[in-house]
Short mmCIF file of C-alpha atoms in Angstrom, two decimals:
data_model
loop_
_atom_site.label_atom_id
_atom_site.label_comp_id
_atom_site.label_asym_id
_atom_site.label_seq_id
_atom_site.Cartn_x
_atom_site.Cartn_y
_atom_site.Cartn_z
CA MET A 1 97.58 91.28 148.53
CA ASP A 2 93.99 91.68 149.41
CA ARG A 3 90.90 91.55 146.89
CA ARG A 4 88.23 92.87 147.83
CA GLU A 5 85.12 94.25 145.42
CA VAL A 6 83.33 97.19 146.09
CA GLY A 7 80.69 98.27 144.50
CA GLY A 8 81.42 96.58 141.09
CA ARG A 9 84.76 97.43 141.35
CA LEU A 10 87.85 95.45 142.20
CA ILE A 11 89.95 96.86 145.28
CA TYR A 12 93.73 95.82 145.86
CA LEU A 13 95.03 96.63 149.46
CA PRO A 14 98.12 96.34 150.58
CA ALA A 15 100.16 92.74 151.74
CA ASP A 16 103.73 91.56 152.01
CA SER A 17 104.89 94.05 148.65
CA SER A 18 106.93 91.26 147.02
CA ALA A 19 104.47 88.71 146.58
CA SER A 20 101.56 90.97 145.56
CA SER A 21 103.90 93.14 142.69
CA GLU A 22 104.29 89.21 140.86
CA ALA A 23 100.48 88.55 142.17
CA PHE A 24 98.98 91.80 140.46
CA LEU A 25 101.47 91.76 137.56
CA ASP A 26 99.44 88.05 136.83
CA ASP A 27 95.82 90.10 137.53
CA VAL A 28 96.77 92.39 135.09
CA LEU A 29 98.09 90.13 132.65
CA VAL A 30 94.91 87.73 133.03
CA GLY A 31 92.63 91.11 132.43
CA TRP A 32 95.02 92.01 129.14
CA ARG A 33 94.52 88.13 127.72
CA ARG A 34 90.31 88.48 128.25
CA ALA A 35 90.61 92.32 126.79
CA GLN A 36 92.18 90.70 123.62
CA ILE A 37 90.48 88.13 123.42
CA THR A 38 87.44 89.77 123.62
CA GLN A 39 88.27 91.43 120.64
CA ASN A 40 88.43 88.93 118.41
CA PHE A 41 93.00 88.28 118.54
CA ARG A 42 93.93 85.05 118.85
CA ALA A 43 94.25 82.94 122.22
CA SER A 44 97.79 82.45 120.43
CA THR A 45 98.88 86.15 119.54
CA ALA A 46 97.50 86.97 123.47
CA ASP A 47 99.85 84.57 124.96
CA ARG A 48 102.82 85.85 122.38
CA ARG A 49 102.67 89.41 123.73
CA ILE A 50 101.85 88.16 127.65
CA LYS A 51 104.78 86.12 126.75
CA LEU A 52 107.25 89.27 125.89
CA ILE A 53 105.84 91.41 128.98
CA HIS A 54 107.61 88.58 130.79
CA ARG A 55 110.57 88.84 129.01
CA MET A 56 110.97 93.27 129.41
CA VAL A 57 110.40 92.41 133.18
CA ASP A 58 113.42 90.30 133.36
CA PHE A 59 115.68 91.98 131.52
CA VAL A 60 114.33 94.98 133.29
CA GLY A 61 114.29 93.98 136.44
CA SER A 62 111.74 95.30 137.34
CA PRO A 63 107.53 95.79 136.80
CA PRO A 64 105.53 97.67 134.07
CA TRP A 65 104.91 100.07 136.70
CA GLN A 66 108.13 101.25 137.22
CA TRP A 67 109.46 101.13 133.95
CA SER A 68 110.60 104.43 131.96
CA PRO A 69 111.11 104.72 128.26
CA HIS A 70 114.63 104.13 129.19
CA ASP A 71 113.80 100.93 130.01
CA ALA A 72 112.42 100.23 126.06
CA ASP A 73 115.55 101.83 125.06
CA GLU A 74 117.63 99.55 126.73
CA PHE A 75 115.80 96.37 126.25
CA PHE A 76 114.93 96.84 122.42
CA ALA A 77 118.30 98.00 121.54
CA HIS A 78 119.49 94.61 122.91
CA LEU A 79 116.89 93.01 120.90
CA ARG A 80 118.54 94.68 117.85
CA GLY A 81 122.01 95.58 118.57
CA VAL A 82 122.58 92.17 120.14
CA ARG A 83 119.78 89.20 119.36
CA ASN A 84 120.04 91.26 116.15
CA LEU A 85 116.27 90.84 115.42
CA SER A 86 114.82 92.60 112.57
CA HIS A 87 113.26 95.95 112.82
CA ALA A 88 110.50 94.77 110.99
CA THR A 89 110.09 92.16 114.31
CA ILE A 90 111.41 95.50 116.85
CA ARG A 91 108.01 96.83 115.46
CA ALA A 92 105.58 94.53 116.31
CA TYR A 93 107.60 93.80 119.56
CA GLN A 94 107.15 97.81 120.10
CA SER A 95 103.55 97.67 119.09
CA ASP A 96 102.64 94.96 121.85
CA VAL A 97 104.47 96.86 124.69
CA ARG A 98 102.33 99.97 123.08
CA LEU A 99 99.03 98.33 122.78
CA PHE A 100 99.79 96.29 126.80
CA LEU A 101 100.74 99.99 128.66
CA GLU A 102 97.20 101.55 126.85
CA TYR A 103 95.82 98.61 128.01
CA ALA A 104 96.95 98.82 131.73
CA THR A 105 96.63 103.24 131.72
CA ASN A 106 93.29 102.68 130.77
CA PRO A 107 90.89 104.16 133.58
CA VAL A 108 88.02 101.85 132.50
CA TYR A 109 89.87 99.19 134.47
CA GLU A 110 91.19 101.04 137.54
CA TRP A 111 94.77 99.25 137.27
CA ASN A 112 96.61 102.28 137.32
CA GLU A 113 94.43 103.50 140.82
CA ASN A 114 95.15 100.07 142.46
CA CYS A 115 98.91 100.33 141.30
CA GLY A 116 98.49 103.56 143.12
CA ARG A 117 97.39 102.15 145.99
CA LEU A 118 99.64 99.72 146.48
CA PHE A 119 103.08 100.18 145.24
CA GLY A 120 102.67 104.15 144.94
CA THR A 121 103.04 104.59 140.89
CA VAL A 122 101.14 104.19 138.65
CA PHE A 123 101.59 102.36 135.01
CA SER A 124 102.98 104.67 131.86
CA GLN A 125 103.46 104.70 128.42
CA VAL A 126 107.50 103.91 127.48
CA ILE A 127 107.34 103.18 123.57
CA THR A 128 106.48 106.79 122.02
CA GLU A 129 106.87 108.77 118.50
CA PHE A 130 110.96 109.08 119.90
CA ASN A 131 111.66 105.74 120.74
CA ARG A 132 109.06 103.96 118.02
CA ALA A 133 110.71 102.20 115.44
CA THR A 134 109.09 103.24 112.14
CA HIS A 135 108.96 102.02 108.29
CA VAL A 136 112.35 102.57 106.78
CA GLN A 137 111.29 101.87 103.36
CA THR A 138 107.46 100.55 102.05
CA ASN A 139 108.88 97.14 102.31
CA ASP A 140 110.27 95.33 104.89
CA THR A 141 111.37 92.77 103.71
CA GLN A 142 115.11 91.87 102.74
CA ASP A 143 117.04 93.45 99.58
CA LYS A 144 117.66 89.99 98.42
CA ARG A 145 113.47 89.76 98.12
CA ARG A 146 111.84 91.74 95.47
CA PRO A 147 108.66 92.18 93.75
CA PHE A 148 109.15 90.59 90.25
CA THR A 149 109.15 92.82 87.29
CA LYS A 150 106.66 93.19 84.35
CA ALA A 151 108.78 90.59 82.41
CA GLU A 152 109.46 88.34 85.02
CA LEU A 153 106.05 87.61 85.66
CA GLN A 154 104.83 87.56 82.02
CA GLN A 155 107.84 84.52 82.01
CA PHE A 156 106.16 82.92 84.97
CA PHE A 157 102.47 83.03 83.60
CA ASP A 158 104.20 81.63 80.32
CA LEU A 159 105.69 78.87 82.19
CA ALA A 160 102.81 78.19 84.35
CA ASP A 161 100.51 77.44 81.27
CA LEU A 162 102.95 75.18 79.25
CA GLU A 163 103.23 73.34 82.02
CA PRO A 164 99.49 71.25 81.90
CA GLU A 165 101.14 70.49 78.05
CA ARG A 166 103.90 69.39 79.09
CA ILE A 167 102.88 67.37 81.61
CA LEU A 168 100.17 65.90 79.15
CA ASN A 169 102.74 65.00 76.47
CA SER A 170 105.00 62.98 79.01
CA GLY A 171 102.01 60.67 79.55
CA ARG A 172 102.28 61.87 83.38
CA LYS A 173 99.29 62.49 86.07
CA GLY A 174 98.86 66.13 87.47
CA ALA A 175 97.87 68.40 83.90
CA LEU A 176 94.78 68.99 86.04
CA ALA A 177 96.44 70.48 88.64
CA ALA A 178 98.90 72.58 86.93
CA TRP A 179 95.90 73.96 84.82
CA ARG A 180 94.58 75.27 88.15
CA ASP A 181 97.71 76.73 89.28
CA ALA A 182 98.24 78.35 86.16
CA VAL A 183 94.90 80.32 87.21
CA ALA A 184 95.28 80.52 90.39
CA PHE A 185 98.13 82.14 90.00
CA LYS A 186 96.94 84.92 87.39
CA VAL A 187 93.89 85.53 89.62
CA LEU A 188 95.71 86.34 93.11
CA TYR A 189 98.32 88.87 91.37
CA GLY A 190 95.27 89.96 88.99
CA TRP A 191 92.94 91.08 92.26
CA GLY A 192 95.61 91.48 94.80
CA LEU A 193 94.28 88.70 96.31
CA ARG A 194 95.73 87.18 99.89
CA ALA A 195 96.77 83.26 100.27
CA GLY A 196 94.05 82.79 102.32
CA GLU A 197 91.57 85.01 99.91
CA GLY A 198 92.19 82.86 96.98
CA ARG A 199 91.76 79.79 98.31
CA GLN A 200 88.34 79.87 99.09
CA LEU A 201 87.04 82.12 95.86
CA GLN A 202 84.17 80.22 94.47
CA LEU A 203 82.70 79.94 90.79
CA VAL A 204 79.50 82.68 92.43
CA ASP A 205 81.94 84.64 93.51
CA CYS A 206 82.52 85.67 89.45
CA SER A 207 79.74 87.98 88.41
CA ARG A 208 79.30 90.59 85.48
CA ASN A 209 80.70 94.11 85.61
CA ALA A 210 78.16 96.96 84.79
CA ARG A 211 81.80 99.33 84.61
CA ALA A 212 83.17 96.26 82.20
CA PRO A 213 80.91 94.62 80.19
CA GLY A 214 83.75 93.25 77.63
CA PHE A 215 84.49 90.40 80.37
CA GLY A 216 80.96 89.03 80.43
CA GLU A 217 80.32 87.19 83.55
CA TRP A 218 83.77 87.35 84.84
CA GLY A 219 84.18 91.28 85.49
CA LEU A 220 83.67 91.08 89.13
CA LEU A 221 85.15 89.23 92.13
CA ARG A 222 83.35 89.51 95.33
CA ILE A 223 85.80 88.16 98.35
CA ARG A 224 83.75 86.84 101.32
CA HIS A 225 86.25 84.69 102.84
CA GLY A 226 89.73 84.85 103.92
CA LYS A 227 89.96 88.50 104.45
CA ALA A 228 93.11 89.56 107.23
CA MET A 229 91.25 90.26 109.90
CA ARG A 230 93.02 92.43 113.45
CA GLY A 231 95.04 90.11 115.58
CA SER A 232 94.97 87.23 112.73
CA PRO A 233 98.96 86.37 110.74
CA GLY A 234 96.81 87.54 107.33
#
């Protein structure tokens, strides 16, 4: 496969088909990885997605520009029915494949133009509204995992409050850490914070809230660090 840059555009010229197919796919995946890094996705996220594309190529037995929705159905049915992957994992994998094909079919990158010249076919989207896994419920966690009831929450916070006193009475160290944990639990629950957000809180993040003057200097909590970003684990 011969690559030439013409007027700032990368043009691929046909050569040995078997060798050019693998090389062309590698170029597309390298380009997709760069695009993801540019969008502030983590390198580990980009690499995981690329690994999934290779996995699907091996299963289907053909490159992505020859895939059809039927191929996607068989691949994900295998992962769900044979490999027994969770519904949430299947949905995440389908999103990865969809993102890859959105990139490959984007005319800005000219992959389809070169693909048609090389192989006589082009990339197309195989993850559609008809075969994409949807949210079966508002919470994808397993049935045995559930939120606390109000009574259970109260018991949990009561136990956290008693723990510093228990440690002090036992004569052991750790009462201050237990008190810190009790406060942290209440802050996380009260403001609905992620673990990363709560971990990076500082006293300066608390301030007066004009709508709730009764709380004094603790009526408002500003989150400056730890916010989830696209591509991050949250």
